[in-house]
Coordinates of C-alpha atoms and ligand atoms in Angstrom, one line a residue:
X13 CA -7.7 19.4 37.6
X14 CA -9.0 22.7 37.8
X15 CA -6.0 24.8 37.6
X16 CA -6.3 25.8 41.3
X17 CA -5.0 22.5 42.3
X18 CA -3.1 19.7 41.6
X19 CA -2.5 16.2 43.1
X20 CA 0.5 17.3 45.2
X21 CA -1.4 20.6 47.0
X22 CA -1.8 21.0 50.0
X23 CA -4.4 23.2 52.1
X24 CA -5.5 23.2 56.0
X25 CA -8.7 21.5 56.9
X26 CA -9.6 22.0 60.7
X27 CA -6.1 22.1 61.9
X28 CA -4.8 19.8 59.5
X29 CA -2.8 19.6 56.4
X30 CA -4.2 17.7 53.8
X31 CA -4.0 17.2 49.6
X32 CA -6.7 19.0 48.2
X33 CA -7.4 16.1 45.8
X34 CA -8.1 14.0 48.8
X35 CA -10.4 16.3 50.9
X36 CA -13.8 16.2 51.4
X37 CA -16.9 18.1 52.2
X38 CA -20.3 16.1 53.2
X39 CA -23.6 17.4 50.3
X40 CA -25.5 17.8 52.8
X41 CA -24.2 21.0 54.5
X42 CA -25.6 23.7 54.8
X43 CA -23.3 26.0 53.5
X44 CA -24.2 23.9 49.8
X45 CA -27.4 24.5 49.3
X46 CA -28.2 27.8 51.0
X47 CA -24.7 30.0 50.5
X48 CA -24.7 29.9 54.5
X49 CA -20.7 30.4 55.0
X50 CA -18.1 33.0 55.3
X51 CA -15.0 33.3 53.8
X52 CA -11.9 35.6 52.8
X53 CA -9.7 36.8 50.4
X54 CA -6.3 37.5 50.9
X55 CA -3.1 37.7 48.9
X56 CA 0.6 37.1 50.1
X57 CA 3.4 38.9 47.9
X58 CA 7.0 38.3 48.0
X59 CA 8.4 41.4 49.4
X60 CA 11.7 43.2 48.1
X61 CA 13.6 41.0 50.8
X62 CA 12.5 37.7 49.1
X63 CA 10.4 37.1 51.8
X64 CA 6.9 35.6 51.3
X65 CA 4.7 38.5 53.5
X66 CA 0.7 38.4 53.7
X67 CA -0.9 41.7 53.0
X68 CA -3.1 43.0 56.1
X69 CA -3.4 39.3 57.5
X70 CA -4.5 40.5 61.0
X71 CA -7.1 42.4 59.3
X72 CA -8.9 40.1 56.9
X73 CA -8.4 37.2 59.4
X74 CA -10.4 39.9 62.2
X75 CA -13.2 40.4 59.1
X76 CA -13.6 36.7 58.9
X77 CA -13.9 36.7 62.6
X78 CA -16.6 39.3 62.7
X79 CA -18.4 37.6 59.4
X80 CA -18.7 34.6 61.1
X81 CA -19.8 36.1 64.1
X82 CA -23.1 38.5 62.1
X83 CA -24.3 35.1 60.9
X84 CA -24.1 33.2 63.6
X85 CA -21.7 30.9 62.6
X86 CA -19.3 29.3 65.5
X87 CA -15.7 30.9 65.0
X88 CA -14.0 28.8 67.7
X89 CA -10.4 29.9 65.8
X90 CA -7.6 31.5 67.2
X91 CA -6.7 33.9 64.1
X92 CA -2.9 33.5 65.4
X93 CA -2.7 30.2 64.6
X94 CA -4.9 30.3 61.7
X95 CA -2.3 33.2 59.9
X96 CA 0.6 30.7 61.5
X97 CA -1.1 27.8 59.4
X98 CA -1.7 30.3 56.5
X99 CA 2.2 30.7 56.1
X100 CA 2.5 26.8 56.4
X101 CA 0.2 26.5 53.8
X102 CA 2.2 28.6 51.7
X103 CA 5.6 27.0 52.5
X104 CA 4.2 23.7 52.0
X105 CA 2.8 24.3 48.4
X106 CA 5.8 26.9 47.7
X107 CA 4.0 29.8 47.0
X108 CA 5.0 33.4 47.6
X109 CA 3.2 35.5 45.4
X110 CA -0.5 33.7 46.1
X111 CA -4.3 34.3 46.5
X112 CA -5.4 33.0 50.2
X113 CA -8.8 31.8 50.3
X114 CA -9.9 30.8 54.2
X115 CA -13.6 29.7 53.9
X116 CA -16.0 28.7 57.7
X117 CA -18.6 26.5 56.8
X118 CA -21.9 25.1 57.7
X119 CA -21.9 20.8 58.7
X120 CA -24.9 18.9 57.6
X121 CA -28.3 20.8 58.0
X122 CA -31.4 20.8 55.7
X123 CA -33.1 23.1 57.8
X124 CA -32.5 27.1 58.9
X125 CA -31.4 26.7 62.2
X126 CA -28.0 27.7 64.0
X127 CA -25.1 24.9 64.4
X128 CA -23.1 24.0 67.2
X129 CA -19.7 23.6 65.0
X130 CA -18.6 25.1 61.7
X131 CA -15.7 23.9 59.9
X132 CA -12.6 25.6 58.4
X133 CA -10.4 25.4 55.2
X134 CA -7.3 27.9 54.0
X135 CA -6.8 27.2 50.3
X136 CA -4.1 28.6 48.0
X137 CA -2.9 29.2 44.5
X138 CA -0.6 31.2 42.6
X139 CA -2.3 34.6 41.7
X140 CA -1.2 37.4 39.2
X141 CA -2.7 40.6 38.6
X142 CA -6.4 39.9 38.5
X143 CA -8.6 42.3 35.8
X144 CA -5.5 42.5 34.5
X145 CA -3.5 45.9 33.9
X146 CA -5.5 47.3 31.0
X147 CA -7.2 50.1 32.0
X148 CA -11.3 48.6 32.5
X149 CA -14.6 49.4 30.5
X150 CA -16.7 49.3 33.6
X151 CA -21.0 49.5 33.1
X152 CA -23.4 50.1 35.3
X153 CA -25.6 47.5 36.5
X154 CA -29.2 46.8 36.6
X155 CA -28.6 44.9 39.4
X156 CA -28.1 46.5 42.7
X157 CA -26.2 45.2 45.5
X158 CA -27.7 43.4 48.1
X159 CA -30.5 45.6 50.3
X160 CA -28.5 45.5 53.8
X161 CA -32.3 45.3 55.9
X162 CA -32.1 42.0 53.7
X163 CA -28.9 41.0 54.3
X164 CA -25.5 41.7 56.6
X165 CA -23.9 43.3 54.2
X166 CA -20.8 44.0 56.0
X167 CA -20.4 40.4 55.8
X168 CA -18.1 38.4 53.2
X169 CA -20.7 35.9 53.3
X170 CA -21.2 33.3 50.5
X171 CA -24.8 34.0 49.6
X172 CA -23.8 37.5 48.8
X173 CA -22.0 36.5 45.9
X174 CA -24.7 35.7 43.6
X175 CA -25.6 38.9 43.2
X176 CA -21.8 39.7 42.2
X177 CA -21.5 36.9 39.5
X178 CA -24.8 37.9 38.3
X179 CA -23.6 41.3 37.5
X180 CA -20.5 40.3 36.3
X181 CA -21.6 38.3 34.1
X182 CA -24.3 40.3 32.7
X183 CA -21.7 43.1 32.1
X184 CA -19.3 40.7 30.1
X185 CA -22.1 39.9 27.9
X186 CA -22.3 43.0 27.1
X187 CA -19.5 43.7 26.5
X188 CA -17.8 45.3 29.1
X189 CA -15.1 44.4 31.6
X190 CA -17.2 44.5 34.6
X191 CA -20.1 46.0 36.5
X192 CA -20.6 48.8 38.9
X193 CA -23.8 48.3 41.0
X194 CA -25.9 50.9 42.3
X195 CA -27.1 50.8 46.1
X196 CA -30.9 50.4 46.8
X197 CA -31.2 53.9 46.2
X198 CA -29.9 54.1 42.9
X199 CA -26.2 55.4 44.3
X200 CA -23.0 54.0 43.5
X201 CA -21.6 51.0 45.8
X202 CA -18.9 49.0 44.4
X203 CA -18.1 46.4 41.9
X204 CA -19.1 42.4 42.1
X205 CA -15.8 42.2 44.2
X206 CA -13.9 45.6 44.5
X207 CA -15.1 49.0 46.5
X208 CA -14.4 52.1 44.0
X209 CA -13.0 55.6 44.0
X210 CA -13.6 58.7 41.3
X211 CA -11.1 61.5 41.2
X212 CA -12.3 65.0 40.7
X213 CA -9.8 67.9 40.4
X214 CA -6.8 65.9 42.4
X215 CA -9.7 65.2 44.9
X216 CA -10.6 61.6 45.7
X217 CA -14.6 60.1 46.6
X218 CA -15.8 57.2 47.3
X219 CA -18.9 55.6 48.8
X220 CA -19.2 55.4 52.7
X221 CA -19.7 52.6 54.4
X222 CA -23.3 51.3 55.0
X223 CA -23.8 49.5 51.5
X224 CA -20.8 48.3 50.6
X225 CA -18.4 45.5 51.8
X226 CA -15.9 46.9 54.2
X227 CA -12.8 46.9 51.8
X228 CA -9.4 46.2 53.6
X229 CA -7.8 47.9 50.6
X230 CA -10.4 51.1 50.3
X231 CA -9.1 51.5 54.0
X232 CA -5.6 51.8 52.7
X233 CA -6.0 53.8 49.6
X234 CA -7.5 56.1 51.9
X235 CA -4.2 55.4 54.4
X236 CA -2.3 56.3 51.3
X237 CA -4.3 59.5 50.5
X238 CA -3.5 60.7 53.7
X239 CA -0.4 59.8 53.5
X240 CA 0.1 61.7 50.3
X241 CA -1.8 64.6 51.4
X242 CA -4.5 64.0 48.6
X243 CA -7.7 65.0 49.9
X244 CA -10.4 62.2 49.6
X245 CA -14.0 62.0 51.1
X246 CA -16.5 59.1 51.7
X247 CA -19.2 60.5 50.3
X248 CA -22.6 59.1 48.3
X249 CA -23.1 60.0 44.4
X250 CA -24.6 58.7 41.5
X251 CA -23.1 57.4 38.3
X252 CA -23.9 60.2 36.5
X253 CA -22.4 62.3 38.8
X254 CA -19.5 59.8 37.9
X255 CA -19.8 60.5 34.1
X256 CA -19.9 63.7 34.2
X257 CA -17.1 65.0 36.6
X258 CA -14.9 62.1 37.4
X259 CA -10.9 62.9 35.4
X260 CA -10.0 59.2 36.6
X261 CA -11.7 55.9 38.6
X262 CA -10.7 52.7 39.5
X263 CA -12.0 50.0 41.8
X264 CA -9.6 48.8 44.7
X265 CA -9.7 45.1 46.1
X266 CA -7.5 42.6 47.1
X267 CA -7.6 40.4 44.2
X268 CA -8.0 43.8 41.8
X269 CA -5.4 45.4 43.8
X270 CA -5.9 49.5 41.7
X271 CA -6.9 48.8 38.5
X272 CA -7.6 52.1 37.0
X273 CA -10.9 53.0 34.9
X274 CA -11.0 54.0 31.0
X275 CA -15.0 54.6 30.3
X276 CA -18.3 54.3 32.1
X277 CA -21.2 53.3 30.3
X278 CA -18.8 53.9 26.8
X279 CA -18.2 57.9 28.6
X280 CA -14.2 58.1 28.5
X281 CA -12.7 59.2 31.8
X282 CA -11.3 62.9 31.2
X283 CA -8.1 62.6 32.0
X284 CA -5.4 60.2 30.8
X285 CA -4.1 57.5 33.9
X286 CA -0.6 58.3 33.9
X287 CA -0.4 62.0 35.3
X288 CA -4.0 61.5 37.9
X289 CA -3.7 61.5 41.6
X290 CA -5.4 58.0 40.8
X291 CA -2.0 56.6 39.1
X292 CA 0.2 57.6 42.5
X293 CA -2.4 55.7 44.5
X294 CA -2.3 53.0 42.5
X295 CA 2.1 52.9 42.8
X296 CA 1.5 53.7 46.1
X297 CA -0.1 50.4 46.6
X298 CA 1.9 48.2 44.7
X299 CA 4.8 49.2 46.4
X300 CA 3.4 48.8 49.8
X301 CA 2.2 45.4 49.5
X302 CA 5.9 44.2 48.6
X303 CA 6.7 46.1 51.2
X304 CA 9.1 49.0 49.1
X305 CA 9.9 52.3 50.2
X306 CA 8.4 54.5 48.3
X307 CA 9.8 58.9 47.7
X308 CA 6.4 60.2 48.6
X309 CA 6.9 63.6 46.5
X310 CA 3.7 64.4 44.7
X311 CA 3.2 65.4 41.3
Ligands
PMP402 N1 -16.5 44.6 47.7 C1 -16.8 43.3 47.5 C2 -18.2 42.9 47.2 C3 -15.8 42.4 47.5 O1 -16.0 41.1 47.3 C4 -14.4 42.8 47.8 C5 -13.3 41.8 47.8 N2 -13.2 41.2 49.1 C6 -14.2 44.1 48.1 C7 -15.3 45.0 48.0 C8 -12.8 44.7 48.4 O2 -12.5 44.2 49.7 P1 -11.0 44.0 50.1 O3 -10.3 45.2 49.7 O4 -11.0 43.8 51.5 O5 -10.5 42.8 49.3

């Protein structure tokens, strides 16, 4: 077994429950062999009620909608029922704290055209902090991400993700915890699975949309900001830029949650984490997704 299942999980396979071990997938789909397929990543947390509570469902189930929808891909879903069978899920394999991974794929099809039906599984597994709580060695990438003339970027398709593991891999090689990728035009985008944010004198940047993946949790660090009257803006700059100015950084995700930078490229953030407008965002967030009240006084 992989560690992401065993012989008694569950997950939902077009409307129906069944043990991972047991379901199937036909080689020949299209989704296989050319990364045609669309999928999401969501985490549930139990809250400070003991109840288990997705994060944003509505949201990342609407961004699978809309994925689906850039490529072609038939979405005949009701994203009610889908976040209803998302809890089941859950309850059935008797997870709270959990990584959600709904995936809308291709049938059989060796050639490039469009399908009348797609199908639809919701997988889970337990999930703890994901680059971990060390503070990252982050490098920048050869590899940019995807051109979006070449691609729908705004997407959370497949394909996409060879260009992340690509990177990510390259920057563990070399040492490094992971990679920030440059856009086509040699500025900052994000990380192989995270958007990112510098902080510069209390005031937070990050890259606007166009080249990045449409992070559901960049949209609520910047929720938080406001929130927190710290002043951030979307804004496009280059690594150097990022070297030379930025006090803190960290890369926001799902999966990464805020996971605060210590060096780019081996060049030490200038300020320490605890004490940044950075390190508030980051409680900020973890207290919001277990749903805590948070005293919103600002250092
Ligand atoms: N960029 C990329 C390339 C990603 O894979 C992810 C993870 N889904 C993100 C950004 C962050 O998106 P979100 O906050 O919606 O998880």
């Amino acid at each position: 077994m992989t560690g992401y299942y065993n012989e008694n999980t569950i997950l939902y396979f077009n409307g129906e429950y069944v043990k991972a071990a047991e379901a199937k997938i036909d080689l020949y789909s299209q989704s296989l062999h050319y990364g045609y397929a669309v999928f999401e990543g969501i985490r549930s947390y139990r809250n400070v009620s003991g109840q288990t509570k997705i994060f944003k469902e509505a949201e990342h189930f609407e961004r699978l909608r809309k994925s689906a929808s850039a490529l072609n891909i038939p979405y005949p879903y009701n994203n009610e029922e889908l976040i209803e069978a998302t809890y089941e899920v859950l309850k059935r394999n008797n997870l709270q704290n959990a990584y959600i991974r709904p995936l809308v794929f291709a049938p059989a099809n060796m050639s490039f055209t469009q399908n009348k039906v797609s199908f639809i599984t919701i997988q889970v597994w337990e999930m703890g902090k994901f680059l971990g709580e060390k503070l990252l060695k982050v490098m920048t990438s050869s590899f940019e991400r995807p051109n979006p003339k070449a691609f729908k970027i705004e997407a959370k398709a497949a394909g996409h993700y060879v260009n992340s593991i690509v990177a990510s891999q390259d920057a563990k090689a070399k040492g490094f915890d992971e990679a920030l990728l440059k856009d086509m035009n040699g500025f900052v985008a994000e990380a192989p699975g995270a958007n990112m944010f510098y902080e510069k004198n209390g005031k937070l940047f990050t890259p606007p949309l166009g080249n990045i993946l449409p992070g559901i949790t960049r949209a609520t660090v910047l929720e938080i900001c406001h929130e927190l009257d710290i002043p951030a803006e979307e804004k496009l700059f280059t690594a150097d830029e990022v070297k030379q100015h930025a006090d803190a950084a960290f890369f926001c995700g799902t999966a990464a949650e805020v996971i605060g930078w210590e060096s780019l490229d081996g060049i030490k953030m200038k300020k320490e984490w605890n004490g940044t407008a950075s390190k508030l965002i980051q409680d900020a967030y973890k207290a919001r997704v277990i749903e805590k009240e948070l005293k919103t006084e600002v250092a």
